[in-house]
Amino acid sequence: MRANAALIEAIGRDPHFQTLVRRRTRFALALTALTLIIYFGYIAIVAFAPQWLGVPIGGGMTLGIPIGLLVIIAAFVLTALYVHRANTQYDALTRQILEEIK
Amino acid sequence: MSESWLAIVFFFIFITATLFITYWAARKTKTTAHFYAAGGGITGFQNGLALAGDYMSAASFLGIAGLVALNGFDGLIYSTGWLVGWPIILFLIAEPLRNLGKYTFADVVAYRLQQKPVRIAAVIGTLVVVLTYLIGQMVGAGTLIKLLFGLDYVVAVVIVGAVMMTYVLFGGMIATTWVQIIKACLLLGGAVLMAIWVLSKFNFNPTSLFAKAAEINGKGVLEPGTKVVTGAWDAVSLGLALMFGTAGLPHILMRFYTVPDATQARKSVVWATIWIGLFYLITFILGFGSMVLVGKEGILAAGGGGNMAAPLLAKALGGPLLFGFICAVAFATILAVVAGLTLSGAAALSHDLWVSTIKGGHASEEEQLKVARIASIILGICAILLGIAFQGQNVAYMVGLTFSIAASANFPALMLAIFWRRLTTAGAVCSILFGAIGTVVLIYLGPTVQLDLLKNMDAPNQWWFFPLKNPCLFTMTGAFLVGIVVSLIKPERASEEGFAEMEQRATLGVITKAQPAE
């Protein structure tokens, strides 16, 4: 056995631990889904309706360039969202759980 | 050739500096923890730079700049795909990986499963990715150095192999990390300088640059073309490979063990994402800059299929001095990336295969270090031989192949191991093998090998012909399905029982001293 069974059971029953796992998993999956939707939305346009991205929007630019940039910016924003929540909520919960079982 | 001279001078400065670092690192490399993971003493910021360094290979610097310079907008498809892989690593993989593993991603996959079969499968998954990636890098190195320095192809490949082996053999992960950090700074610095220089010629207004490019080459450069994406499903499949491939690259995953804890692992990804995102934005500017200031004809005339776009832009902007600097940086880039790849392959061979499988987890520090170094030498020699064997071949498809295999073989098993309670040993093994073998077979039966390489023009009429250039759409989803179905057919109690403890450790880190790392 890697760690003693009683401790594993205790942590497993700890409501803080359950909250942490549930919240983190849910948020991580939601952000992953969002990343997938944004990126594959973009790929779907490239794949199935490339002419949309060629629409001129003035100044010699086409719609494709700002949309491509938006995908990159979205990656930054989603990263920032996760990190903000992890640094505040998740780290605090982790510390709390580790305190309790000391 | 005064330009070659300057490039060679810059390159020797880089080699000398990095060999000093290797000497310094060698004196600190006393245990396997130092050799594989730099003793866990790298900070999140430093590791972020090193991750960016590992990721900004010659393929993404010279390749994407060239792709943009020749095809315009299409290059952006690669950049965005390669960037969005990073948030996925952050959300799903970085922290559990750091908390659960020691040196390789197989540590995590095998955590609650039977060690031997899973590790053997993971070694196969790792080596296929590492070797295909090495082929691409070594052939690229040989061709580029021939173009840039006028050195013979074989000599260039041997030099890259020998210097890289020196870093890995003596300095291990500490030297590899610092070589990556220095290279990342040089590459980012050089690219930023060039981008500002380009933009200064267009009143710092990128849209004037794009407008000028469209004026010269037609509006087509600002919209998706047919060069990169040959069909709708191919685009989706390529997108999947680019996005999830990153999360299955062994040399990237291994970097998360160089930081002390999960918080620093998180920080690493954030910094890596920032540097890589910035880098791709800059590369886009450089590509268009090269298209306008050098011109497509000039880029194609230089050879290397567009790879010379960035160096030629440097020459057009800053003359021989900047050209020499950028050439040296490109060389340094290849060197650093192959070092990282070789180290991750060596870790799989020694830590997963030799120590955990053959010796049942019992081997002294001296023996482990010795085996790791022998494995590095074997891989280094393989890299040189493969580079020579593939001389003159078009290896552009190798990068796509590598990402497809990584996304199909390693990523699904890793995800299932971390998040799915009912994964079994058989499920993980079948998933990895299906992903690795399936991808290689489908690429062989696909248009890249049959039409582009073998010129077998009758192939599309055969029943076995696979129509997509990139099989990831089928092989990655297939690997997930195989892993799930095989696990459901025959449940494994030990694995399910181990899940609670694994989840706790993945979330909280090592809880008590009573939990050894193995």
Coordinates of C-alpha atoms in Angstrom, one line a residue:
Chain A
M1 CA 0.0 0.0 0.0
R2 CA 1.2 3.5 -0.8
A3 CA -0.3 5.3 2.1
N4 CA -2.3 4.2 5.1
A5 CA -5.8 3.3 4.3
A6 CA -7.4 5.2 7.2
L7 CA -5.9 8.5 6.0
I8 CA -7.1 7.9 2.4
E9 CA -10.6 7.2 3.7
A10 CA -10.5 10.3 5.9
I11 CA -9.5 12.6 3.1
G12 CA -12.0 10.9 0.8
R13 CA -14.8 11.8 3.3
D14 CA -13.5 15.3 3.8
P15 CA -16.2 17.7 2.4
H16 CA -13.5 20.2 1.5
F17 CA -11.6 17.6 -0.6
Q18 CA -14.8 16.6 -2.3
T19 CA -15.6 20.2 -3.1
L20 CA -12.1 20.9 -4.4
V21 CA -12.1 17.9 -6.7
R22 CA -15.6 18.5 -8.0
R23 CA -15.1 22.3 -8.6
R24 CA -11.7 21.9 -10.2
T25 CA -12.7 19.0 -12.5
R26 CA -15.9 20.8 -13.5
F27 CA -14.1 24.1 -14.2
A28 CA -11.2 22.4 -16.1
L29 CA -13.6 20.5 -18.3
A30 CA -15.7 23.5 -19.0
L31 CA -12.6 25.5 -20.0
T32 CA -11.4 22.6 -22.1
A33 CA -14.8 22.4 -23.8
L34 CA -14.7 26.2 -24.5
T35 CA -11.2 25.9 -25.9
L36 CA -12.3 23.1 -28.2
I37 CA -15.4 25.0 -29.3
I38 CA -13.4 28.2 -30.1
Y39 CA -10.6 26.4 -31.9
F40 CA -12.7 23.9 -33.8
G41 CA -15.2 26.6 -34.6
Y42 CA -12.3 28.4 -36.3
I43 CA -11.1 25.2 -38.0
A44 CA -14.6 24.5 -39.2
I45 CA -14.8 27.8 -40.9
V46 CA -11.4 27.2 -42.5
A47 CA -12.5 23.8 -43.5
F48 CA -16.1 24.3 -44.7
A49 CA -16.5 28.0 -45.4
P50 CA -13.0 29.4 -46.2
Q51 CA -14.6 32.2 -48.3
W52 CA -16.0 33.8 -45.1
L53 CA -12.5 34.5 -43.9
G54 CA -11.6 36.1 -47.1
V55 CA -14.2 38.8 -46.7
P56 CA -12.4 42.2 -46.8
I57 CA -13.0 44.4 -43.8
G58 CA -11.2 47.6 -45.0
G59 CA -7.6 48.8 -44.7
G60 CA -6.6 45.9 -46.9
M61 CA -7.4 43.4 -44.2
T62 CA -9.6 40.3 -44.4
L63 CA -11.9 39.0 -41.7
G64 CA -9.6 35.9 -41.3
I65 CA -6.8 37.8 -39.6
P66 CA -8.7 39.3 -36.7
I67 CA -10.5 36.0 -36.2
G68 CA -7.2 34.1 -36.1
L69 CA -5.9 36.7 -33.6
L70 CA -9.0 36.3 -31.5
V71 CA -8.4 32.5 -31.2
I72 CA -4.9 33.3 -29.8
I73 CA -6.3 36.0 -27.5
A74 CA -9.0 33.5 -26.3
A75 CA -6.2 31.1 -25.4
F76 CA -4.6 33.8 -23.2
V77 CA -7.9 34.7 -21.6
L78 CA -8.9 31.2 -20.7
T79 CA -5.4 30.5 -19.3
A80 CA -5.8 33.6 -17.1
L81 CA -9.2 32.6 -15.9
Y82 CA -8.0 29.2 -14.8
V83 CA -4.9 30.5 -13.1
H84 CA -6.8 33.2 -11.3
R85 CA -9.2 30.6 -9.8
A86 CA -6.5 28.1 -9.1
N87 CA -4.3 30.7 -7.3
T88 CA -7.1 31.9 -5.2
Q89 CA -9.7 29.2 -4.5
Y90 CA -8.0 25.9 -5.2
D91 CA -4.7 26.6 -3.5
A92 CA -6.5 27.9 -0.4
L93 CA -8.7 24.8 -0.3
T94 CA -5.6 22.5 -0.7
R95 CA -3.8 24.3 2.2
Q96 CA -6.9 23.9 4.3
I97 CA -7.2 20.2 3.7
L98 CA -3.5 19.6 4.4
E99 CA -3.8 21.6 7.6
E100 CA -6.8 19.4 8.7
I101 CA -5.0 16.1 8.3
K102 CA -1.8 17.1 9.9
Chain B
M1 CA 31.5 34.2 -47.8
S2 CA 31.6 36.8 -45.1
E3 CA 28.0 36.0 -44.0
S4 CA 29.0 32.4 -43.2
W5 CA 31.9 33.6 -41.2
L6 CA 29.8 35.8 -39.0
A7 CA 27.3 33.0 -38.5
I8 CA 30.0 30.6 -37.6
V9 CA 31.5 33.1 -35.1
F10 CA 28.1 33.6 -33.4
F11 CA 27.6 29.9 -33.4
F12 CA 30.9 29.2 -31.7
I13 CA 30.1 31.8 -29.0
F14 CA 26.9 29.9 -28.4
I15 CA 28.6 26.5 -28.3
T16 CA 31.3 27.8 -26.0
A17 CA 28.8 29.3 -23.6
T18 CA 26.6 26.3 -23.5
L19 CA 29.6 23.9 -23.0
F20 CA 30.6 26.0 -20.0
I21 CA 27.1 25.6 -18.6
T22 CA 27.3 21.9 -19.3
Y23 CA 30.6 21.7 -17.3
W24 CA 28.9 23.6 -14.4
A25 CA 25.8 21.4 -14.7
A26 CA 27.9 18.2 -14.8
R27 CA 29.4 19.0 -11.4
K28 CA 25.9 19.3 -10.0
T29 CA 24.5 16.2 -11.7
K30 CA 25.1 13.6 -9.0
T31 CA 21.8 11.7 -8.8
T32 CA 19.1 10.5 -11.2
A33 CA 16.8 13.2 -9.9
H34 CA 19.4 15.7 -11.2
F35 CA 19.9 13.9 -14.4
Y36 CA 16.2 13.5 -15.4
A37 CA 14.6 16.4 -13.5
A38 CA 17.3 18.9 -12.6
G39 CA 16.6 18.0 -9.0
G40 CA 13.2 19.7 -9.2
G41 CA 15.1 23.0 -8.7
I42 CA 13.9 25.0 -11.7
T43 CA 11.4 27.8 -11.1
G44 CA 8.1 28.1 -12.9
F45 CA 9.3 31.1 -14.8
Q46 CA 12.5 29.4 -15.9
N47 CA 10.7 26.2 -16.8
G48 CA 8.2 28.3 -18.8
L49 CA 11.0 29.7 -20.9
A50 CA 12.5 26.2 -21.3
L51 CA 9.2 24.8 -22.3
A52 CA 8.9 27.5 -24.9
G53 CA 12.4 26.7 -26.0
D54 CA 11.5 23.0 -26.4
Y55 CA 8.5 23.9 -28.4
M56 CA 9.9 26.7 -30.6
S57 CA 11.8 24.2 -32.8
A58 CA 13.3 25.0 -36.1
A59 CA 10.1 23.7 -37.6
S60 CA 8.0 26.3 -35.9
F61 CA 10.5 29.2 -36.3
L62 CA 11.8 28.7 -39.8
G63 CA 8.9 26.5 -41.0
I64 CA 6.0 28.7 -40.0
A65 CA 7.8 31.9 -41.1
G66 CA 8.4 30.2 -44.4
L67 CA 4.8 28.9 -44.6
V68 CA 3.5 32.4 -43.9
A69 CA 5.9 33.9 -46.4
L70 CA 4.9 31.6 -49.2
N71 CA 1.2 31.0 -48.4
G72 CA 0.2 33.9 -46.2
F73 CA -2.8 33.2 -44.0
D74 CA -2.5 29.4 -44.0
G75 CA 0.5 29.6 -41.7
L76 CA -1.8 31.0 -39.0
I77 CA -3.7 27.6 -38.9
Y78 CA -0.6 25.9 -37.6
S79 CA 0.3 28.7 -35.1
T80 CA -3.2 28.7 -33.5
G81 CA -3.4 24.9 -33.3
W82 CA 0.0 24.7 -31.7
L83 CA -0.9 27.5 -29.2
V84 CA -4.3 26.1 -28.1
G85 CA -2.6 22.9 -27.1
W86 CA -1.1 24.7 -24.1
P87 CA -4.3 25.7 -22.3
I88 CA -5.3 22.1 -22.6
I89 CA -2.1 21.0 -20.8
L90 CA -2.8 23.6 -18.1
F91 CA -6.4 22.6 -17.5
L92 CA -6.0 18.9 -17.5
I93 CA -2.4 17.7 -17.3
A94 CA 0.3 19.9 -15.8
E95 CA -0.6 19.7 -12.1
P96 CA -1.7 16.0 -11.8
L97 CA 1.4 15.1 -13.8
R98 CA 3.7 16.9 -11.5
N99 CA 2.0 15.5 -8.4
L100 CA 1.9 11.9 -9.6
G101 CA 5.1 11.3 -11.5
K102 CA 8.8 11.3 -11.0
Y103 CA 10.6 11.3 -14.4
T104 CA 8.4 10.2 -17.2
F105 CA 4.7 10.4 -18.2
A106 CA 4.6 6.6 -17.9
D107 CA 4.9 7.1 -14.1
V108 CA 1.4 8.6 -14.2
V109 CA -0.1 6.1 -16.6
A110 CA 1.3 3.1 -14.7
Y111 CA 0.5 4.7 -11.2
R112 CA -2.3 2.3 -10.3
L113 CA -1.8 -0.3 -13.0
Q114 CA 0.6 -3.2 -13.5
Q115 CA 3.9 -1.6 -14.0
K116 CA 5.6 -3.8 -16.6
P117 CA 3.1 -4.0 -19.5
V118 CA 2.1 -0.3 -19.2
R119 CA 5.7 0.8 -19.1
I120 CA 6.7 -1.3 -22.1
A121 CA 3.8 0.2 -24.1
A122 CA 4.7 3.7 -22.9
V123 CA 8.3 3.2 -24.0
I124 CA 7.1 2.2 -27.4
G125 CA 4.8 5.3 -27.5
T126 CA 7.7 7.5 -26.4
L127 CA 10.3 6.1 -28.7
V128 CA 8.1 6.3 -31.8
V129 CA 7.4 10.0 -31.1
V130 CA 11.0 10.8 -30.1
L131 CA 12.5 9.1 -33.2
T132 CA 10.1 10.6 -35.7
Y133 CA 10.7 14.0 -34.2
L134 CA 14.4 13.4 -34.2
I135 CA 14.4 12.5 -37.9
G136 CA 12.6 15.7 -38.8
Q137 CA 15.0 17.8 -36.7
M138 CA 18.2 16.1 -37.8
V139 CA 17.4 16.3 -41.5
G140 CA 16.3 19.9 -41.0
A141 CA 19.6 20.5 -39.2
G142 CA 21.7 19.0 -42.0
T143 CA 19.9 20.8 -44.8
L144 CA 19.9 24.1 -43.0
I145 CA 23.5 24.1 -41.9
K146 CA 24.4 23.2 -45.5
L147 CA 22.5 26.3 -46.7
L148 CA 23.6 28.6 -43.9
F149 CA 27.2 27.7 -43.3
G150 CA 28.1 25.8 -46.4
L151 CA 29.1 22.7 -44.4
D152 CA 28.7 19.2 -45.7
Y153 CA 25.4 17.6 -44.8
V154 CA 26.9 14.6 -43.0
V155 CA 29.4 16.8 -41.1
A156 CA 26.6 19.0 -40.0
V157 CA 24.5 16.1 -38.7
V158 CA 27.5 14.6 -36.9
I159 CA 28.3 18.0 -35.2
V160 CA 24.7 18.5 -34.1
G161 CA 24.6 14.9 -32.7
A162 CA 27.9 15.2 -30.9
V163 CA 27.3 18.6 -29.3
M164 CA 23.8 17.5 -28.2
M165 CA 25.1 14.3 -26.7
T166 CA 27.7 16.3 -24.8
Y167 CA 24.9 18.4 -23.2
V168 CA 22.8 15.4 -22.3
L169 CA 25.5 13.0 -21.3
F170 CA 27.4 15.3 -18.9
G171 CA 24.9 18.0 -17.9
G172 CA 21.6 16.0 -18.0
M173 CA 18.4 18.0 -17.4
I174 CA 20.2 20.9 -15.7
A175 CA 22.3 21.6 -18.8
T176 CA 19.5 20.9 -21.2
T177 CA 17.2 23.3 -19.3
W178 CA 19.7 26.1 -19.4
V179 CA 20.6 25.6 -23.0
Q180 CA 16.8 25.8 -23.7
I181 CA 16.5 29.0 -21.7
I182 CA 19.4 30.7 -23.4
K183 CA 18.2 29.7 -26.8
A184 CA 14.6 30.8 -26.0
C185 CA 15.9 34.2 -25.0
L186 CA 18.1 34.5 -28.1
L187 CA 15.3 33.4 -30.4
L188 CA 12.6 35.6 -28.8
G189 CA 15.0 38.5 -28.7
G190 CA 16.1 38.1 -32.4
A191 CA 12.5 37.6 -33.5
V192 CA 11.2 40.7 -31.6
L193 CA 14.0 42.8 -33.0
M194 CA 13.2 41.7 -36.6
A195 CA 9.5 42.2 -36.1
I196 CA 10.0 45.8 -34.8
W197 CA 12.4 46.4 -37.7
V198 CA 9.8 45.2 -40.2
L199 CA 7.0 47.1 -38.7
S200 CA 9.1 50.3 -38.6
K201 CA 9.1 50.2 -42.4
F202 CA 5.3 50.3 -42.3
N203 CA 4.8 53.1 -39.7
F204 CA 4.2 50.4 -37.0
N205 CA 0.9 49.5 -38.6
P206 CA 0.6 45.8 -39.3
T207 CA -2.4 46.4 -41.6
S208 CA -0.2 48.4 -44.0
L209 CA 2.1 45.4 -44.1
F210 CA -0.7 43.0 -44.9
A211 CA -2.1 45.4 -47.5
K212 CA 1.3 45.7 -49.1
A213 CA 1.5 41.8 -49.2
A214 CA -1.9 41.6 -50.8
E215 CA -1.0 44.3 -53.3
I216 CA 2.1 42.3 -54.5
N217 CA 0.8 38.8 -54.2
G218 CA -3.0 39.1 -54.6
K219 CA -5.7 39.0 -52.0
G220 CA -5.3 35.2 -51.7
V221 CA -2.5 35.6 -49.1
L222 CA -5.0 37.0 -46.6
E223 CA -7.5 34.1 -46.7
P224 CA -7.3 30.3 -46.3
G225 CA -5.8 28.7 -49.4
T226 CA -5.3 25.2 -50.5
K227 CA -1.6 24.7 -49.7
V228 CA -1.9 23.7 -46.1
V229 CA -5.4 22.4 -45.9
T230 CA -6.4 20.0 -48.7
G231 CA -9.8 19.1 -47.5
A232 CA -12.4 19.9 -44.8
W233 CA -11.9 16.6 -42.9
D234 CA -8.1 16.9 -43.2
A235 CA -8.3 20.3 -41.6
V236 CA -10.2 19.0 -38.7
S237 CA -7.9 16.0 -38.3
L238 CA -4.8 18.3 -38.5
G239 CA -6.4 20.6 -35.9
L240 CA -6.8 17.7 -33.5
A241 CA -3.2 16.5 -34.0
L242 CA -1.8 20.0 -33.4
M243 CA -4.0 20.7 -30.4
F244 CA -3.6 17.4 -28.5
G245 CA -0.2 16.4 -29.8
T246 CA 1.5 18.8 -27.5
A247 CA 0.0 17.1 -24.5
G248 CA 1.5 13.8 -25.6
L249 CA 5.1 14.9 -26.4
P250 CA 7.4 13.1 -23.9
H251 CA 10.0 15.9 -23.9
I252 CA 7.4 18.5 -23.0
L253 CA 5.7 16.3 -20.3
M254 CA 9.1 15.5 -18.8
R255 CA 9.8 19.2 -18.2
F256 CA 7.0 19.4 -15.5
Y257 CA 9.2 17.3 -13.2
T258 CA 11.9 19.9 -13.1
V259 CA 9.8 22.2 -10.9
P260 CA 9.3 21.7 -7.2
D261 CA 5.4 21.5 -7.0
A262 CA 2.1 21.8 -8.8
T263 CA 1.9 25.5 -8.3
Q264 CA 5.2 26.0 -10.1
A265 CA 4.0 23.5 -12.8
R266 CA 1.0 25.8 -13.4
K267 CA 3.2 28.8 -13.6
S268 CA 5.4 27.1 -16.1
V269 CA 2.5 26.6 -18.5
V270 CA 1.3 30.2 -18.1
W271 CA 4.8 31.5 -19.0
A272 CA 5.2 29.0 -21.8
T273 CA 1.8 30.0 -23.2
I274 CA 2.8 33.7 -23.1
W275 CA 6.1 33.2 -24.8
I276 CA 4.8 30.9 -27.4
G277 CA 1.8 33.0 -28.2
L278 CA 4.0 36.1 -28.5
F279 CA 6.4 34.1 -30.7
Y280 CA 3.7 33.0 -33.1
L281 CA 2.3 36.5 -33.4
I282 CA 5.8 37.7 -34.2
T283 CA 6.4 34.8 -36.7
F284 CA 3.3 35.9 -38.5
I285 CA 4.7 39.4 -38.9
L286 CA 8.1 38.0 -39.9
G287 CA 6.5 35.8 -42.6
F288 CA 4.6 38.7 -44.1
G289 CA 7.7 40.8 -43.8
S290 CA 9.7 38.3 -45.7
M291 CA 7.0 38.0 -48.3
V292 CA 7.1 41.7 -48.9
L293 CA 10.8 42.6 -48.3
V294 CA 12.4 39.5 -49.8
G295 CA 9.7 38.3 -52.1
K296 CA 8.5 34.7 -52.8
E297 CA 10.9 34.2 -55.7
G298 CA 13.9 35.1 -53.6
I299 CA 12.8 32.8 -50.8
L300 CA 12.2 29.9 -53.2
A301 CA 15.4 30.5 -55.0
A302 CA 17.4 30.1 -51.7
G303 CA 16.2 26.5 -51.5
G304 CA 15.0 24.7 -48.4
G305 CA 11.3 25.0 -49.4
G306 CA 10.6 28.3 -47.7
N307 CA 12.7 27.6 -44.6
M308 CA 15.1 30.4 -45.6
A309 CA 12.4 33.1 -45.3
A310 CA 13.4 34.2 -41.8
P311 CA 17.2 34.2 -42.4
L312 CA 16.8 36.0 -45.7
L313 CA 14.5 38.6 -44.0
A314 CA 17.3 39.1 -41.5
K315 CA 19.8 39.7 -44.3
A316 CA 17.4 42.2 -46.0
L317 CA 17.0 44.1 -42.7
G318 CA 20.3 44.1 -40.9
G319 CA 22.8 42.8 -43.5
P320 CA 25.3 40.0 -42.8
L321 CA 25.5 40.7 -39.1
L322 CA 21.8 40.0 -38.4
F323 CA 21.8 37.2 -40.9
G324 CA 24.7 35.5 -39.1
F325 CA 23.0 36.0 -35.8
I326 CA 19.7 34.5 -36.9
C327 CA 21.4 31.6 -38.6
A328 CA 23.3 30.8 -35.4
V329 CA 20.1 31.1 -33.4
A330 CA 18.4 28.6 -35.8
F331 CA 21.3 26.2 -35.4
A332 CA 21.1 26.6 -31.6
T333 CA 17.4 26.0 -31.7
I334 CA 17.8 22.6 -33.4
L335 CA 20.6 21.7 -31.0
A336 CA 18.5 22.5 -27.9
V337 CA 15.4 20.6 -29.2
V338 CA 17.3 17.4 -30.1
A339 CA 18.9 17.5 -26.7
G340 CA 15.5 17.7 -25.0
L341 CA 14.2 14.9 -27.2
T342 CA 17.2 12.6 -26.6
L343 CA 16.9 13.1 -22.8
S344 CA 13.2 12.1 -22.8
G345 CA 14.0 9.1 -24.9
A346 CA 16.8 8.1 -22.6
A347 CA 14.5 8.5 -19.6
A348 CA 12.0 6.1 -21.1
L349 CA 14.7 3.6 -21.9
S350 CA 16.5 3.7 -18.6
H351 CA 13.8 4.7 -16.1
D352 CA 10.8 2.9 -17.6
L353 CA 12.4 0.0 -19.4
W354 CA 15.6 -0.9 -17.6
V355 CA 14.9 0.1 -14.0
S356 CA 11.1 -0.3 -13.7
T357 CA 10.6 -3.3 -16.0
I358 CA 13.7 -5.3 -16.2
K359 CA 15.1 -4.7 -12.7
G360 CA 11.6 -4.6 -11.1
G361 CA 12.2 -1.1 -9.7
H362 CA 15.4 -2.0 -7.8
A363 CA 18.6 -0.5 -9.1
S364 CA 21.3 1.6 -7.4
E365 CA 21.8 5.3 -8.2
E366 CA 25.1 4.6 -9.9
E367 CA 23.5 1.8 -12.1
Q368 CA 20.6 4.1 -13.0
L369 CA 22.8 6.9 -14.0
K370 CA 25.1 4.7 -16.0
V371 CA 22.1 3.1 -17.9
A372 CA 20.7 6.6 -18.5
R373 CA 24.0 7.8 -20.0
I374 CA 24.3 4.6 -22.2
A375 CA 20.7 5.2 -23.4
S376 CA 21.6 8.8 -24.3
I377 CA 24.6 7.6 -26.3
I378 CA 22.5 5.0 -28.1
L379 CA 19.8 7.6 -28.9
G380 CA 22.4 10.2 -30.0
I381 CA 23.9 7.7 -32.4
C382 CA 20.5 6.7 -33.7
A383 CA 19.7 10.4 -34.3
I384 CA 22.9 10.8 -36.3
L385 CA 22.3 7.6 -38.3
L386 CA 18.6 8.5 -39.0
G387 CA 19.7 12.0 -40.1
I388 CA 22.1 10.5 -42.6
A389 CA 19.7 7.8 -43.7
F390 CA 16.9 10.3 -44.5
Q391 CA 19.2 12.7 -46.3
G392 CA 17.5 14.4 -49.2
Q393 CA 14.1 13.1 -48.2
N394 CA 11.2 15.5 -47.8
V395 CA 10.6 15.3 -44.0
A396 CA 8.0 18.0 -43.7
Y397 CA 5.4 15.4 -43.0
M398 CA 7.4 14.1 -40.1
V399 CA 6.3 16.9 -37.8
G400 CA 2.6 16.2 -38.6
L401 CA 3.3 12.5 -38.1
T402 CA 4.9 13.2 -34.7
F403 CA 2.0 15.2 -33.5
S404 CA -0.5 12.6 -34.7
I405 CA 1.3 9.8 -32.9
A406 CA 1.7 11.9 -29.7
A407 CA -2.0 12.8 -29.8
S408 CA -3.1 9.2 -30.5
A409 CA -0.7 7.1 -28.5
N410 CA 0.2 9.1 -25.4
F411 CA -2.5 11.6 -24.8
P412 CA -5.5 9.3 -24.6
A413 CA -3.8 6.9 -22.1
L414 CA -2.7 9.8 -20.0
M415 CA -6.1 11.3 -19.8
L416 CA -7.8 8.0 -19.0
A417 CA -5.2 7.2 -16.4
I418 CA -5.8 10.6 -14.6
F419 CA -9.5 10.9 -14.9
W420 CA -11.2 7.5 -15.4
R421 CA -11.5 5.2 -12.4
R422 CA -12.1 2.1 -14.4
L423 CA -9.1 2.1 -16.7
T424 CA -7.3 -1.2 -16.7
T425 CA -3.8 -2.4 -17.5
A426 CA -5.0 -4.0 -20.7
G427 CA -7.0 -0.9 -21.6
A428 CA -4.0 1.4 -21.3
V429 CA -1.7 -0.9 -23.2
C430 CA -4.1 -1.5 -26.0
S431 CA -4.9 2.2 -26.2
I432 CA -1.2 3.2 -26.5
L433 CA -0.4 0.5 -29.1
F434 CA -3.5 1.2 -31.1
G435 CA -2.6 4.9 -31.2
A436 CA 1.0 4.4 -32.1
I437 CA 0.6 1.6 -34.7
G438 CA -2.6 2.8 -36.1
T439 CA -1.2 6.3 -36.9
V440 CA 1.9 4.9 -38.5
V441 CA -0.1 2.4 -40.6
L442 CA -2.7 5.0 -41.7
I443 CA 0.0 7.5 -42.7
Y444 CA 1.7 4.8 -44.7
L445 CA -1.5 4.0 -46.5
G446 CA -2.4 7.7 -46.9
P447 CA -1.7 10.3 -49.6
T448 CA 1.6 11.6 -48.0
V449 CA 3.5 8.3 -48.3
Q450 CA 1.7 6.7 -51.3
L451 CA 1.4 9.8 -53.5
D452 CA 4.0 12.3 -52.4
L453 CA 6.8 9.9 -51.5
L454 CA 6.2 6.6 -53.4
K455 CA 4.5 8.2 -56.4
N456 CA 2.0 5.3 -56.4
M457 CA -0.6 7.2 -58.5
D458 CA -2.9 4.2 -58.6
A459 CA -3.2 4.1 -54.8
P460 CA -6.4 6.1 -54.5
N461 CA -8.3 3.4 -56.4
Q462 CA -7.1 0.7 -54.1
W463 CA -9.4 -0.6 -51.3
W464 CA -6.8 0.0 -48.6
F465 CA -6.1 3.6 -49.5
F466 CA -6.7 6.0 -46.6
P467 CA -7.8 9.4 -48.0
L468 CA -6.7 11.7 -45.2
K469 CA -3.2 13.1 -44.9
N470 CA -3.6 13.3 -41.2
P471 CA -5.2 10.3 -39.5
C472 CA -5.6 11.8 -36.0
L473 CA -9.3 12.1 -36.3
F474 CA -9.6 8.3 -36.4
T475 CA -6.6 7.2 -34.4
M476 CA -7.0 9.5 -31.4
T477 CA -10.8 8.9 -31.0
G478 CA -10.0 5.2 -31.7
A479 CA -7.4 5.1 -29.0
F480 CA -9.9 6.5 -26.5
L481 CA -12.5 4.0 -27.6
V482 CA -10.1 1.0 -27.5
G483 CA -8.9 2.0 -24.0
I484 CA -12.5 2.3 -22.7
V485 CA -13.9 -0.8 -24.4
V486 CA -11.0 -3.1 -23.4
S487 CA -11.2 -1.8 -19.8
L488 CA -15.0 -2.4 -19.6
I489 CA -14.7 -6.0 -20.9
K490 CA -12.5 -7.1 -18.0
P491 CA -12.4 -4.9 -15.0
E492 CA -9.3 -4.6 -12.8
R493 CA -10.1 -4.3 -9.1
A494 CA -6.6 -3.1 -8.0
S495 CA -6.8 -0.2 -10.4
E496 CA -10.3 0.9 -9.3
E497 CA -9.2 0.7 -5.6
G498 CA -6.1 2.7 -6.3
F499 CA -8.1 5.5 -7.9
A500 CA -9.1 7.3 -4.6
E501 CA -5.5 7.5 -3.4
M502 CA -4.3 8.6 -6.9
E503 CA -6.9 11.3 -7.1
Q504 CA -5.9 12.6 -3.7
R505 CA -2.3 12.8 -4.6
A506 CA -3.0 14.3 -8.0
T507 CA -5.0 17.0 -6.3
L508 CA -3.0 17.6 -3.1
G509 CA 0.5 16.5 -3.9
V510 CA 2.5 14.2 -1.7
I511 CA 0.5 14.1 1.5
T512 CA 2.8 12.5 4.1
K513 CA 6.3 11.3 4.2
A514 CA 4.8 7.8 4.4
Q515 CA 4.2 8.0 0.7
P516 CA 7.4 7.2 -1.2
A517 CA 7.6 8.5 -4.8
E518 CA 7.6 5.1 -6.4

